[in-house]
Short mmCIF file of C-alpha atoms and ligand atoms in Angstrom, two decimals:
data_model
loop_
_atom_site.label_atom_id
_atom_site.label_comp_id
_atom_site.label_asym_id
_atom_site.label_seq_id
_atom_site.Cartn_x
_atom_site.Cartn_y
_atom_site.Cartn_z
CA MET C 1485 47.84 159.58 20.86
CA ALA C 1486 46.46 158.86 17.40
CA LEU C 1487 42.90 159.86 16.60
CA PHE C 1488 40.73 156.79 16.36
CA LYS C 1489 37.52 156.43 14.39
CA LYS C 1490 34.50 157.01 16.68
CA SER C 1491 31.50 154.71 16.56
CA PRO C 1492 28.26 156.39 15.40
CA GLY C 1493 25.63 153.74 16.32
CA LYS C 1494 25.72 150.64 18.47
CA VAL C 1495 29.09 148.91 18.54
CA ARG C 1496 28.70 145.66 16.58
CA LEU C 1497 30.81 143.10 18.42
CA LEU C 1498 32.27 139.75 17.35
CA VAL C 1499 33.16 137.25 20.09
CA LEU C 1500 36.19 135.20 19.00
CA GLY C 1501 36.56 131.97 21.02
CA THR C 1502 33.63 130.65 23.04
CA GLY C 1503 35.27 128.81 25.97
CA GLY C 1504 35.26 129.52 29.70
CA MET C 1505 36.30 133.18 29.69
CA ALA C 1506 34.14 134.07 26.66
CA GLN C 1507 31.08 133.52 28.86
CA ALA C 1508 32.24 136.40 31.10
CA HIS C 1509 32.95 138.62 28.06
CA ALA C 1510 29.58 137.98 26.38
CA THR C 1511 27.65 138.39 29.66
CA ALA C 1512 29.35 141.74 30.36
CA PHE C 1513 29.01 143.10 26.81
CA ALA C 1514 25.36 141.96 26.56
CA LYS C 1515 24.55 144.23 29.54
CA ASP C 1516 25.97 147.31 27.78
CA PRO C 1517 23.19 149.08 25.85
CA ARG C 1518 25.79 150.55 23.48
CA VAL C 1519 26.74 147.06 22.24
CA GLU C 1520 25.14 144.54 19.91
CA LEU C 1521 26.61 141.03 19.87
CA VAL C 1522 26.43 140.27 16.15
CA GLY C 1523 28.70 137.29 15.56
CA THR C 1524 30.82 134.60 17.15
CA VAL C 1525 33.60 132.26 16.02
CA ASP C 1526 34.99 129.00 17.39
CA VAL C 1527 37.05 126.39 15.57
CA MET C 1528 35.53 123.54 17.61
CA PRO C 1529 32.55 122.24 15.65
CA GLY C 1530 29.21 123.14 17.24
CA ARG C 1531 30.66 125.42 19.91
CA ALA C 1532 29.97 128.77 18.19
CA ALA C 1533 26.43 127.69 17.28
CA GLU C 1534 25.68 126.74 20.88
CA PHE C 1535 27.22 129.99 22.17
CA ALA C 1536 25.24 132.01 19.60
CA LYS C 1537 22.02 130.38 20.77
CA LYS C 1538 22.80 131.06 24.43
CA PHE C 1539 23.55 134.76 23.88
CA GLY C 1540 21.04 135.44 21.05
CA ILE C 1541 23.79 136.07 18.48
CA LYS C 1542 22.63 135.84 14.84
CA LYS C 1543 25.83 134.81 13.05
CA HIS C 1544 28.26 132.05 13.96
CA PHE C 1545 31.39 130.81 12.20
CA THR C 1546 34.01 128.07 12.57
CA ASP C 1547 36.69 130.22 10.93
CA LEU C 1548 37.71 133.84 11.58
CA ASP C 1549 38.49 134.37 7.86
CA LYS C 1550 34.84 133.73 7.04
CA ALA C 1551 33.71 136.20 9.70
CA ILE C 1552 36.11 138.84 8.34
CA LYS C 1553 34.84 138.21 4.79
CA TRP C 1554 31.29 138.75 6.09
CA GLY C 1555 32.64 141.88 7.83
CA GLN C 1556 29.47 143.23 9.47
CA PHE C 1557 31.14 144.07 12.80
CA ASP C 1558 33.13 147.03 14.21
CA ALA C 1559 35.04 145.36 17.01
CA ALA C 1560 36.10 141.97 18.28
CA THR C 1561 36.81 140.54 21.69
CA ASN C 1562 39.53 137.92 21.37
CA VAL C 1563 39.03 135.14 23.94
CA THR C 1564 41.08 132.41 22.25
CA PRO C 1565 43.97 130.53 23.94
CA ASP C 1566 47.20 132.52 24.38
CA SER C 1567 49.01 131.25 21.26
CA ILE C 1568 46.03 132.15 19.05
CA HIS C 1569 45.93 135.83 20.09
CA TYR C 1570 48.69 136.90 17.69
CA PRO C 1571 47.57 135.31 14.39
CA THR C 1572 43.89 136.17 14.90
CA THR C 1573 44.42 139.72 16.21
CA MET C 1574 46.75 140.55 13.31
CA LYS C 1575 43.96 139.53 10.90
CA LEU C 1576 41.43 141.68 12.78
CA LEU C 1577 43.79 144.66 12.75
CA ALA C 1578 44.40 144.24 9.01
CA ALA C 1579 40.61 144.42 8.61
CA LYS C 1580 40.63 147.66 10.73
CA LYS C 1581 38.57 146.24 13.60
CA HIS C 1582 38.89 147.48 17.18
CA VAL C 1583 40.23 144.67 19.40
CA LEU C 1584 39.98 143.80 23.08
CA CYS C 1585 42.41 140.89 23.48
CA GLU C 1586 42.82 138.52 26.38
CA LYS C 1587 46.12 138.34 28.27
CA PRO C 1588 48.95 137.65 27.80
CA LEU C 1589 48.84 139.61 24.55
CA ALA C 1590 51.19 137.18 22.79
CA GLU C 1591 53.73 134.44 23.40
CA ASN C 1592 56.67 136.83 23.57
CA PHE C 1593 57.68 140.50 23.35
CA LYS C 1594 58.51 140.35 19.64
CA LEU C 1595 54.97 139.29 18.71
CA ALA C 1596 53.33 141.55 21.31
CA ASN C 1597 55.34 144.51 20.00
CA GLU C 1598 54.26 143.70 16.43
CA MET C 1599 50.64 143.65 17.58
CA ALA C 1600 50.96 146.98 19.40
CA THR C 1601 52.65 148.58 16.39
CA ALA C 1602 50.07 147.17 13.96
CA ALA C 1603 47.20 148.44 16.14
CA GLU C 1604 48.74 151.91 16.39
CA LYS C 1605 49.26 152.03 12.62
CA ALA C 1606 45.69 150.83 11.98
CA LYS C 1607 44.44 153.60 14.33
CA VAL C 1608 41.97 151.28 16.01
CA ILE C 1609 41.12 150.90 19.69
CA ASN C 1610 43.38 148.25 21.22
CA MET C 1611 43.07 147.04 24.79
CA VAL C 1612 44.11 144.00 26.81
CA ASN C 1613 41.94 142.38 29.46
CA LEU C 1614 44.13 142.79 32.52
CA THR C 1615 41.07 142.18 34.67
CA TYR C 1616 42.41 143.19 38.08
CA ARG C 1617 42.61 146.86 37.14
CA ALA C 1618 38.97 146.89 38.21
CA VAL C 1619 39.69 145.70 41.76
CA ALA C 1620 38.09 148.03 44.31
CA GLY C 1621 40.93 149.62 46.23
CA LEU C 1622 43.59 149.55 43.52
CA GLN C 1623 43.00 153.19 42.58
CA LYS C 1624 43.02 154.19 46.26
CA ALA C 1625 46.22 152.20 46.86
CA LYS C 1626 47.87 153.90 43.88
CA GLN C 1627 46.73 157.29 45.18
CA ILE C 1628 48.06 156.61 48.72
CA ILE C 1629 51.46 155.53 47.36
CA ALA C 1630 51.66 158.53 44.99
CA SER C 1631 50.70 160.93 47.81
CA GLY C 1632 53.86 160.00 49.73
CA GLU C 1633 51.90 158.78 52.80
CA ILE C 1634 54.07 155.67 53.08
CA GLY C 1635 57.21 157.54 51.96
CA GLU C 1636 59.58 156.38 49.28
CA VAL C 1637 58.98 152.78 48.22
CA ARG C 1638 61.77 150.48 49.45
CA HIS C 1639 60.39 146.93 49.35
CA VAL C 1640 57.53 145.19 47.54
CA GLU C 1641 56.10 141.70 47.99
CA ALA C 1642 53.43 140.54 45.55
CA SER C 1643 51.84 137.19 44.81
CA TYR C 1644 49.15 135.59 42.70
CA ARG C 1645 47.91 132.47 44.49
CA GLN C 1646 45.97 129.61 42.91
CA SER C 1647 45.60 125.95 43.88
CA TRP C 1648 43.84 124.17 41.00
CA LEU C 1649 46.73 121.68 40.76
CA VAL C 1650 45.86 120.54 44.31
CA GLY C 1651 42.09 121.05 44.74
CA ASN C 1652 39.28 120.12 42.33
CA HIS C 1653 37.34 123.38 42.80
CA TRP C 1654 37.80 124.32 39.11
CA GLY C 1655 37.39 120.79 37.79
CA ALA C 1656 39.88 118.05 36.93
CA TRP C 1657 43.04 119.72 35.63
CA ASP C 1658 44.28 116.40 34.19
CA LYS C 1659 41.18 115.89 32.05
CA LEU C 1660 39.89 119.27 30.88
CA PRO C 1661 41.50 120.90 27.79
CA MET C 1662 40.98 124.39 29.32
CA TRP C 1663 43.51 123.49 32.08
CA LEU C 1664 45.72 121.16 30.03
CA TRP C 1665 46.65 123.80 27.43
CA ARG C 1666 47.70 126.06 30.30
CA LEU C 1667 50.23 123.40 31.36
CA SER C 1668 51.82 123.06 27.93
CA GLU C 1669 54.32 125.34 26.24
CA LYS C 1670 53.76 123.34 23.06
CA HIS C 1671 50.16 124.58 23.21
CA GLY C 1672 51.41 128.15 23.50
CA SER C 1673 51.18 128.64 27.27
CA LYS C 1674 53.88 130.48 29.22
CA GLY C 1675 52.79 128.61 32.34
CA VAL C 1676 51.69 130.28 35.55
CA LEU C 1677 53.97 133.22 34.70
CA GLY C 1678 52.11 134.03 31.46
CA ASP C 1679 48.69 133.02 32.77
CA VAL C 1680 48.50 134.97 36.04
CA GLY C 1681 52.04 136.25 36.66
CA ILE C 1682 51.23 138.93 34.10
CA HIS C 1683 48.22 140.02 36.21
CA ILE C 1684 50.24 140.50 39.40
CA LEU C 1685 53.02 142.22 37.45
CA ASP C 1686 50.51 144.67 35.98
CA PHE C 1687 48.76 145.13 39.34
CA THR C 1688 52.03 145.83 41.16
CA THR C 1689 53.67 148.13 38.64
CA TYR C 1690 50.41 150.04 38.12
CA ALA C 1691 49.97 150.55 41.89
CA ILE C 1692 53.50 151.75 42.57
CA GLY C 1693 53.88 153.61 39.25
CA MET C 1694 57.28 152.05 38.49
CA MET C 1695 58.57 149.29 36.21
CA PRO C 1696 61.46 146.93 37.01
CA THR C 1697 64.87 147.88 35.64
CA ASN C 1698 66.45 144.45 36.21
CA LEU C 1699 65.46 141.07 37.57
CA GLN C 1700 66.38 137.54 38.54
CA ALA C 1701 63.86 134.76 38.02
CA ARG C 1702 63.20 131.09 38.70
CA LEU C 1703 60.54 129.09 36.87
CA LYS C 1704 59.73 125.56 37.94
CA THR C 1705 57.80 122.81 36.20
CA PHE C 1706 56.93 119.89 38.47
CA HIS C 1707 56.45 116.26 37.45
CA LYS C 1708 52.68 115.72 37.33
CA ALA C 1709 51.94 112.73 35.06
CA PRO C 1710 53.71 109.64 33.65
CA GLY C 1711 56.10 110.78 30.93
CA ASP C 1712 55.08 114.41 31.70
CA LYS C 1713 52.34 114.05 29.10
CA ILE C 1714 48.55 113.69 29.10
CA GLY C 1715 47.10 112.88 25.67
CA GLU C 1716 48.40 115.44 23.18
CA TYR C 1717 49.47 117.80 26.00
CA VAL C 1718 53.17 117.82 26.94
CA LEU C 1719 53.27 119.17 30.50
CA ASP C 1720 56.29 121.42 30.10
CA ALA C 1721 55.02 124.83 31.24
CA ASN C 1722 56.04 126.34 34.59
CA ASP C 1723 53.77 125.76 37.64
CA SER C 1724 55.63 128.12 40.00
CA ALA C 1725 57.34 131.39 39.07
CA SER C 1726 59.35 133.78 41.22
CA MET C 1727 61.20 136.96 40.40
CA ILE C 1728 63.35 139.33 42.35
CA VAL C 1729 63.18 142.74 40.76
CA GLU C 1730 64.73 146.14 41.22
CA PHE C 1731 62.49 149.12 40.45
CA GLN C 1732 63.33 152.46 38.87
CA ASN C 1733 64.00 154.13 42.28
CA GLY C 1734 66.21 151.26 43.49
CA ALA C 1735 63.47 149.57 45.58
CA GLN C 1736 63.54 145.79 45.67
CA GLY C 1737 60.60 143.50 45.06
CA VAL C 1738 59.65 139.85 45.13
CA ILE C 1739 56.85 138.89 42.74
CA HIS C 1740 55.68 135.30 42.58
CA ALA C 1741 52.85 133.07 41.40
CA SER C 1742 51.95 129.41 41.82
CA ARG C 1743 49.19 126.91 41.19
CA PHE C 1744 50.16 125.02 44.34
CA MET C 1745 49.10 127.65 46.90
CA THR C 1746 46.61 125.47 48.78
CA GLY C 1747 43.97 127.36 50.70
CA TYR C 1748 43.88 130.13 48.11
CA GLY C 1749 41.55 129.72 45.11
CA ASN C 1750 42.36 132.93 43.27
CA THR C 1751 44.08 135.56 45.42
CA LEU C 1752 46.24 138.56 44.55
CA ARG C 1753 48.20 140.10 47.38
CA LEU C 1754 50.42 143.16 47.28
CA ASN C 1755 52.46 144.65 50.11
CA VAL C 1756 54.32 147.90 49.54
CA PHE C 1757 56.71 149.15 52.21
CA GLY C 1758 58.10 152.67 52.18
CA THR C 1759 60.29 154.89 54.34
CA LYS C 1760 57.23 156.16 56.27
CA GLY C 1761 54.73 153.29 56.22
CA GLY C 1762 53.30 150.19 54.61
CA LEU C 1763 50.26 149.27 52.53
CA GLU C 1764 48.57 145.95 51.89
CA ILE C 1765 45.92 145.11 49.33
CA GLN C 1766 44.41 141.69 48.84
CA ASN C 1767 41.80 140.57 46.35
CA ASP C 1768 40.13 137.23 46.89
CA HIS C 1769 37.55 136.59 44.17
CA ASP C 1770 35.27 139.64 44.61
CA LEU C 1771 36.40 140.53 48.13
CA THR C 1772 39.08 143.17 48.47
CA THR C 1773 40.77 144.46 51.60
CA LEU C 1774 43.06 147.48 51.73
CA ARG C 1775 44.94 148.57 54.84
CA VAL C 1776 47.68 151.00 55.71
CA CYS C 1777 50.17 151.36 58.53
CA SER C 1778 51.45 154.94 58.57
CA GLY C 1779 51.90 158.00 60.77
CA GLU C 1780 52.16 157.17 64.50
CA ASP C 1781 50.97 153.59 63.75
CA VAL C 1782 54.43 152.68 62.43
CA HIS C 1783 55.61 152.52 66.08
CA THR C 1784 52.93 149.99 67.11
CA GLN C 1785 52.44 148.06 63.84
CA ALA C 1786 48.73 148.93 63.89
CA TRP C 1787 46.93 148.67 60.55
CA ARG C 1788 44.07 150.94 59.50
CA ASP C 1789 41.45 149.45 57.16
CA ILE C 1790 40.53 151.67 54.25
CA VAL C 1791 36.89 150.87 53.56
CA LYS C 1792 35.90 153.69 51.22
CA THR C 1793 37.21 152.47 47.89
CA GLU C 1794 35.93 152.70 44.38
CA ALA C 1795 36.36 150.11 41.66
CA GLU C 1796 37.41 151.17 38.17
CA PRO C 1797 34.98 150.09 35.46
CA ALA C 1798 35.76 146.68 33.96
CA ASN C 1799 37.80 146.62 30.76
CA TYR C 1800 34.68 145.62 28.77
CA LEU C 1801 33.08 148.96 29.64
CA LYS C 1802 36.33 150.89 29.10
CA PHE C 1803 36.77 149.26 25.67
CA ILE C 1804 33.33 150.47 24.55
CA ASP C 1805 33.98 153.91 26.14
CA ALA C 1806 37.14 154.09 24.03
CA ILE C 1807 35.36 153.13 20.81
CA VAL C 1808 32.58 155.64 21.47
CA SER C 1809 34.97 158.48 22.40
CA GLY C 1810 37.64 157.65 19.80
CA LYS C 1811 40.36 157.79 22.50
CA ASN C 1812 42.30 154.61 23.24
CA GLY C 1813 41.93 153.06 26.68
CA ASP C 1814 44.30 151.66 29.29
CA PRO C 1815 45.61 148.92 29.49
CA SER C 1816 46.57 149.15 25.83
CA PHE C 1817 48.47 146.71 23.61
CA ARG C 1818 51.57 148.85 24.22
CA ARG C 1819 51.28 148.41 28.00
CA ALA C 1820 50.82 144.65 27.52
CA ALA C 1821 53.90 144.52 25.26
CA ASP C 1822 55.95 146.32 27.94
CA LEU C 1823 54.86 143.67 30.47
CA GLN C 1824 55.66 140.91 28.00
CA LYS C 1825 59.24 142.18 27.85
CA ILE C 1826 59.49 141.42 31.59
CA LEU C 1827 58.08 137.90 31.09
CA ASP C 1828 60.65 137.27 28.34
CA ALA C 1829 63.41 138.45 30.69
CA CYS C 1830 62.29 135.83 33.24
CA PHE C 1831 62.80 133.05 30.69
CA THR C 1832 66.21 134.41 29.66
CA GLU C 1833 67.28 134.79 33.28
CA GLU C 1834 65.98 131.33 34.29
CA ALA C 1835 68.15 129.83 31.57
CA SER C 1836 71.25 131.18 33.37
CA LYS C 1837 70.49 128.75 36.27
CA ALA C 1838 70.91 129.27 40.00
CA VAL C 1839 74.16 128.84 41.88
CA LYS C 1840 74.29 125.26 43.24
CA LEU C 1841 74.66 125.08 47.02
N1 NAD T 1482 41.53 138.14 32.13
C1 NAD T 1482 41.30 137.09 32.89
O1 NAD T 1482 41.14 137.22 34.09
C2 NAD T 1482 41.24 135.73 32.26
C3 NAD T 1482 40.68 134.64 32.94
C4 NAD T 1482 40.61 133.41 32.28
C5 NAD T 1482 41.16 133.28 31.00
N2 NAD T 1482 41.73 134.37 30.40
C6 NAD T 1482 42.31 134.26 29.04
O2 NAD T 1482 41.25 134.03 28.11
C7 NAD T 1482 41.74 133.25 27.03
C8 NAD T 1482 40.82 132.05 26.85
O3 NAD T 1482 40.85 131.26 28.01
P1 NAD T 1482 39.67 130.22 28.33
O4 NAD T 1482 39.84 129.80 29.73
O5 NAD T 1482 38.36 130.77 27.90
O6 NAD T 1482 40.11 129.03 27.36
P2 NAD T 1482 39.19 127.89 26.77
O7 NAD T 1482 40.12 126.83 26.34
O8 NAD T 1482 38.08 127.57 27.71
O9 NAD T 1482 38.51 128.57 25.47
C9 NAD T 1482 39.18 128.94 24.31
C10 NAD T 1482 38.24 128.77 23.13
O10 NAD T 1482 38.87 129.29 21.95
C11 NAD T 1482 38.60 128.39 20.88
N3 NAD T 1482 39.59 128.59 19.82
C12 NAD T 1482 40.82 128.05 19.69
N4 NAD T 1482 41.42 128.48 18.55
C13 NAD T 1482 40.54 129.32 17.94
C14 NAD T 1482 40.57 130.07 16.74
N5 NAD T 1482 41.63 130.06 15.93
N6 NAD T 1482 39.47 130.80 16.41
C15 NAD T 1482 38.37 130.79 17.22
N7 NAD T 1482 38.28 130.10 18.38
C16 NAD T 1482 39.35 129.38 18.74
C17 NAD T 1482 38.62 127.02 21.52
O11 NAD T 1482 37.97 126.05 20.72
C18 NAD T 1482 37.90 127.29 22.84
O12 NAD T 1482 36.50 127.15 22.71
C19 NAD T 1482 43.18 132.90 27.37
O13 NAD T 1482 44.05 133.77 26.69
C20 NAD T 1482 43.27 133.11 28.86
O14 NAD T 1482 44.58 133.47 29.28
C21 NAD T 1482 41.76 135.56 31.01
#
């Protein structure tokens, strides 16, 4: 691992993008006494100024170039839409700023790999906000699987469940830009696969400690509006994504995500079945349950709840830890690029089309 430049005083942070998720970033960073929010950027007129007022930030810009020219910051948190991550992060890296970037890192592996390589060359801290690493129980689940308690992994079933295309709990998807860009490849989205499929892919492969070696995938975009278009947004991004994967030890897995999973607002579920037992972890907003069926319980299908679990610190905290210590944190740009390779493979595989029955 390269030696990164440590931060001597408070970490001066720039918030890039001031939409929905930026509120969570700024709120979390503002609580960290090691951080000073010094600037913010948004291309939408008035947005950065309003955000700056809300979070007590002195400087606001409508253009990242102007913020970089000003330069009085050490690190940036990139909370722009997916297609904007690459061009803006590359500029920040060229200016030698540490970057926490939202997921997915880029639109494809080629760009994500370029970003990871540029960050490594610049010797700056580079992390990606794969939020669910902080789920209470994930570390314990990983530990149980690694300990061999459920034996050798044979079968995995994982899903990321949302329903904002059915319910109005997150607002009107057909009116709000923050949902419409997520439905449009032309606006840089990789659909449900890139939006939350990447989370469940990271969650699963982190827990079991293995990456897929091959896969089959199906991506489906459903008809949702006349002409499949709303205003400037062409609704061409996938709404449902499924993959069948084989892992490094030969185990098989089904990983899927959809925005049509009624009854689930925002739920991640992972089942791992081994030669000696099974494990299930589910995260529903802030509520996590972890249970195991192992030992003598395999004969009666009894599940044991694991209640003593510890959450990892959120990526915001880990990013600042990394800047302060000078040692890069996980998940890094490189990890995100590795995941992006799997997303790319889903698009390539989907293009091969299923056998017609
Ligand atoms: N980690 C998570 O759990 C999680 C959750 C939600 C969203 N996200 C990610 O966060 C990112 C932002 O999502 P959101 O829901 O906040 O979107 P959003 O549309 O609400 O906000 C994006 C903001 O970025 C601004 N913007 C666009 N181009 C810009 C540029 N060149 N420079 C500066 N600002 C620019 C927009 O004007 C908008 O205000 C996405 O990549 C999304 O995938 C992650």
